[in-house]
Amino acid sequence: NRPVPDAPIVGTDKTFLCGTELATLSGNCAVGQVIEWNNGKTGITIQVGIGVYTAVCKDECGKSVDSRKITITKDKVPGPPEVTTNKSSVCGDEKATLGAECAVGSYVVWNTHEVGNMIQVGEGVYTAVCKNDCGESESSGHITINKGENPAPPILKPSKVFVCGDEKASITATCPIGTTVLWSTKQSGETIY
């Protein structure tokens, strides 16, 4: 006596559907057996909408137990992305790097129409949305990149105001935090002689 068939191994190309989209289920049975799905269809591939699906393999000896369940559900529009920047102001042609992350299966679109998790931008106000096949999220929060201002001039402190012969004076320059001193003599550092 031959045993009844083994249950088929089944799979799907997608588990979420949008609009009138369909999923393609696939399964296989041994040679000489027929695969039958719980919606009454037969065939190694079928197209289906939302639902819960199983299949069996059948031959003249009987049919297998049910395969594992495949659940196809309606997808949803993604949530908005979290957006970040590496700086809040830029000077001249300098660029800020904006970043955003979307849920798996969706992608980032910026209000500049650029697509991608990271973009380079100048001065302006930026937002992003997450998109998938079902639509787009609400807008993220705003990120504002401002035009940087020129720093205040340095405060110079000479060690003396007169020098004699080969005598040298030192000059110390103090710049605002986040800036560096550039001397007309091409020297570097806060103090020169």
Coordinates of C-alpha atoms in Angstrom, one line a residue:
N1 CA 0.0 0.0 0.0
R2 CA 1.3 3.4 -0.9
P3 CA 0.9 6.1 1.7
V4 CA -1.2 9.2 1.2
P5 CA 0.8 12.2 -0.3
D6 CA 2.9 14.5 1.8
A7 CA 1.6 18.1 2.4
P8 CA 2.9 20.6 -0.2
I9 CA 5.4 23.2 0.5
V10 CA 3.7 26.5 -0.3
G11 CA 4.9 30.1 -0.7
T12 CA 3.8 33.6 -1.8
D13 CA 5.4 36.5 -3.6
K14 CA 3.7 39.0 -1.2
T15 CA 1.8 39.0 2.0
F16 CA 0.3 42.5 1.8
L17 CA -1.9 43.8 -1.0
C18 CA -2.9 47.4 -2.1
G19 CA -6.0 48.2 -4.1
T20 CA -6.8 45.6 -6.7
E21 CA -3.4 44.0 -6.4
L22 CA -3.2 40.1 -6.3
A23 CA -0.7 37.8 -4.6
T24 CA 0.7 34.8 -6.4
L25 CA 0.7 31.6 -4.3
S26 CA 2.9 28.7 -5.3
G27 CA 3.2 25.1 -4.2
N28 CA 4.5 21.8 -5.4
C29 CA 3.6 18.1 -5.0
A30 CA 5.3 14.9 -6.0
V31 CA 5.1 13.7 -9.7
G32 CA 1.7 12.3 -10.4
Q33 CA 0.0 14.3 -7.6
V34 CA -2.3 17.4 -8.0
I35 CA -2.2 20.4 -5.7
E36 CA -5.5 21.7 -4.6
W37 CA -6.0 25.0 -2.7
N38 CA -8.6 25.6 -0.1
N39 CA -10.4 28.1 -2.4
G40 CA -11.1 25.2 -4.9
K41 CA -8.4 26.1 -7.4
T42 CA -5.8 23.7 -8.6
G43 CA -2.3 24.4 -10.0
I44 CA 1.2 25.0 -8.9
T45 CA 0.6 28.8 -9.0
I46 CA -2.6 30.7 -8.5
Q47 CA -3.5 34.4 -8.0
V48 CA -5.5 35.4 -4.9
G49 CA -6.7 38.4 -3.0
I50 CA -6.9 38.9 0.7
G51 CA -7.5 35.7 2.7
V52 CA -6.0 32.7 4.5
Y53 CA -4.9 29.9 2.2
T54 CA -3.7 26.3 2.5
A55 CA -3.3 23.5 0.0
V56 CA -3.2 19.7 -0.2
C57 CA -1.6 17.2 -2.5
K58 CA -4.0 14.6 -4.0
D59 CA -3.6 11.3 -5.9
E60 CA -5.5 8.0 -6.2
C61 CA -4.4 7.0 -2.6
G62 CA -6.0 10.1 -1.0
K63 CA -5.0 13.5 0.0
S64 CA -2.4 15.0 2.3
V65 CA -2.9 17.0 5.4
D66 CA -3.2 20.8 4.9
S67 CA 0.0 22.7 4.1
R68 CA 1.0 25.6 6.3
K69 CA -1.3 28.6 6.3
I70 CA -0.5 31.7 4.1
T71 CA -2.2 34.8 5.2
I72 CA -2.7 37.7 2.7
T73 CA -3.8 41.0 4.2
K74 CA -4.4 44.5 3.1
D75 CA -1.3 46.7 3.4
K76 CA -1.5 50.1 4.9
V77 CA 0.1 53.5 4.3
P78 CA 3.4 53.8 6.2
G79 CA 4.0 56.1 9.1
P80 CA 6.0 59.3 8.7
P81 CA 9.8 59.2 8.9
E82 CA 12.0 60.6 11.6
V83 CA 14.4 63.1 10.0
T84 CA 17.8 64.3 11.2
T85 CA 20.5 66.7 10.2
N86 CA 24.3 66.8 10.9
K87 CA 24.2 70.7 11.1
S88 CA 21.6 73.4 11.4
S89 CA 23.5 76.1 9.5
V90 CA 25.7 76.2 6.4
C91 CA 28.2 78.8 5.0
G92 CA 28.8 79.5 1.3
D93 CA 28.6 76.3 -0.7
E94 CA 28.7 74.1 2.4
K95 CA 26.0 71.4 2.6
A96 CA 24.1 69.8 5.4
T97 CA 23.4 66.0 5.4
L98 CA 19.7 65.1 6.1
G99 CA 18.8 61.6 7.0
A100 CA 15.4 59.8 7.3
E101 CA 14.3 56.2 8.0
C102 CA 11.1 54.5 6.8
A103 CA 9.6 51.1 7.7
V104 CA 10.6 48.1 5.7
G105 CA 8.7 48.0 2.4
S106 CA 8.6 51.8 2.1
Y107 CA 11.0 54.5 0.9
V108 CA 11.8 58.1 1.7
V109 CA 10.8 61.0 -0.6
W110 CA 11.9 64.5 0.3
N111 CA 10.1 67.8 -0.4
T112 CA 13.0 68.4 -2.9
H113 CA 11.6 65.4 -4.9
E114 CA 14.8 63.5 -4.1
V115 CA 14.5 59.8 -3.1
G116 CA 16.8 58.2 -0.6
N117 CA 17.6 57.9 3.1
M118 CA 20.3 60.6 2.9
I119 CA 20.5 63.8 0.9
Q120 CA 22.8 66.9 0.8
V121 CA 21.1 70.3 1.1
G122 CA 21.9 74.0 1.5
E123 CA 19.9 76.6 3.2
G124 CA 16.1 75.9 3.4
V125 CA 13.2 74.1 5.1
Y126 CA 13.0 70.3 4.5
T127 CA 10.4 67.6 5.2
A128 CA 10.1 64.0 4.0
V129 CA 7.4 61.3 3.6
C130 CA 7.5 57.5 3.5
K131 CA 5.9 55.9 0.4
N132 CA 4.8 52.4 -0.5
D133 CA 2.5 50.8 -3.1
C134 CA -0.5 51.9 -1.0
G135 CA 0.3 55.6 -0.7
E136 CA 2.3 58.0 1.3
S137 CA 2.6 58.9 5.0
E138 CA 1.9 62.2 6.6
S139 CA 4.8 64.7 6.4
S140 CA 7.7 64.4 8.8
G141 CA 8.6 67.3 11.1
H142 CA 10.4 70.3 9.5
I143 CA 14.2 70.6 9.5
T144 CA 15.4 74.2 8.9
I145 CA 18.9 74.8 7.6
N146 CA 20.0 78.4 8.2
K147 CA 22.6 80.5 6.5
G148 CA 25.6 80.7 8.8
E149 CA 26.9 84.1 9.8
N150 CA 30.4 85.3 9.5
P151 CA 32.2 85.1 12.9
A152 CA 33.0 88.2 15.0
P153 CA 36.5 89.5 14.5
P154 CA 39.2 88.2 16.9
I155 CA 40.3 90.1 20.0
L156 CA 44.1 90.8 19.7
K157 CA 46.3 91.1 22.7
P158 CA 50.0 92.1 22.0
S159 CA 52.6 91.5 24.7
K160 CA 54.0 94.9 24.0
V161 CA 53.3 97.8 21.7
F162 CA 57.0 98.8 21.0
V163 CA 60.0 96.6 20.1
C164 CA 63.7 97.5 19.9
G165 CA 66.3 96.0 17.6
D166 CA 65.7 92.2 17.3
E167 CA 63.2 92.1 20.1
K168 CA 60.0 90.2 19.4
A169 CA 56.5 90.8 20.7
S170 CA 53.8 88.1 20.9
I171 CA 50.3 88.6 19.8
T172 CA 47.5 86.4 21.0
A173 CA 44.2 86.3 19.2
T174 CA 40.9 85.0 20.7
C175 CA 38.2 83.9 18.3
P176 CA 34.6 82.9 19.1
I177 CA 34.1 79.2 20.0
G178 CA 33.8 77.0 16.9
T179 CA 36.1 79.3 14.8
T180 CA 39.9 79.3 14.2
V181 CA 42.5 82.0 13.9
L182 CA 43.9 82.9 10.5
W183 CA 46.9 85.3 10.6
S184 CA 47.9 87.6 7.7
T185 CA 51.4 86.1 8.1
K186 CA 50.1 82.6 7.2
Q187 CA 51.1 81.4 10.7
S188 CA 48.8 79.2 12.7
G189 CA 47.9 79.0 16.4
E190 CA 46.4 81.5 18.8
T191 CA 49.7 83.2 19.6
I192 CA 52.4 84.3 17.1
Y193 CA 55.8 86.1 17.7

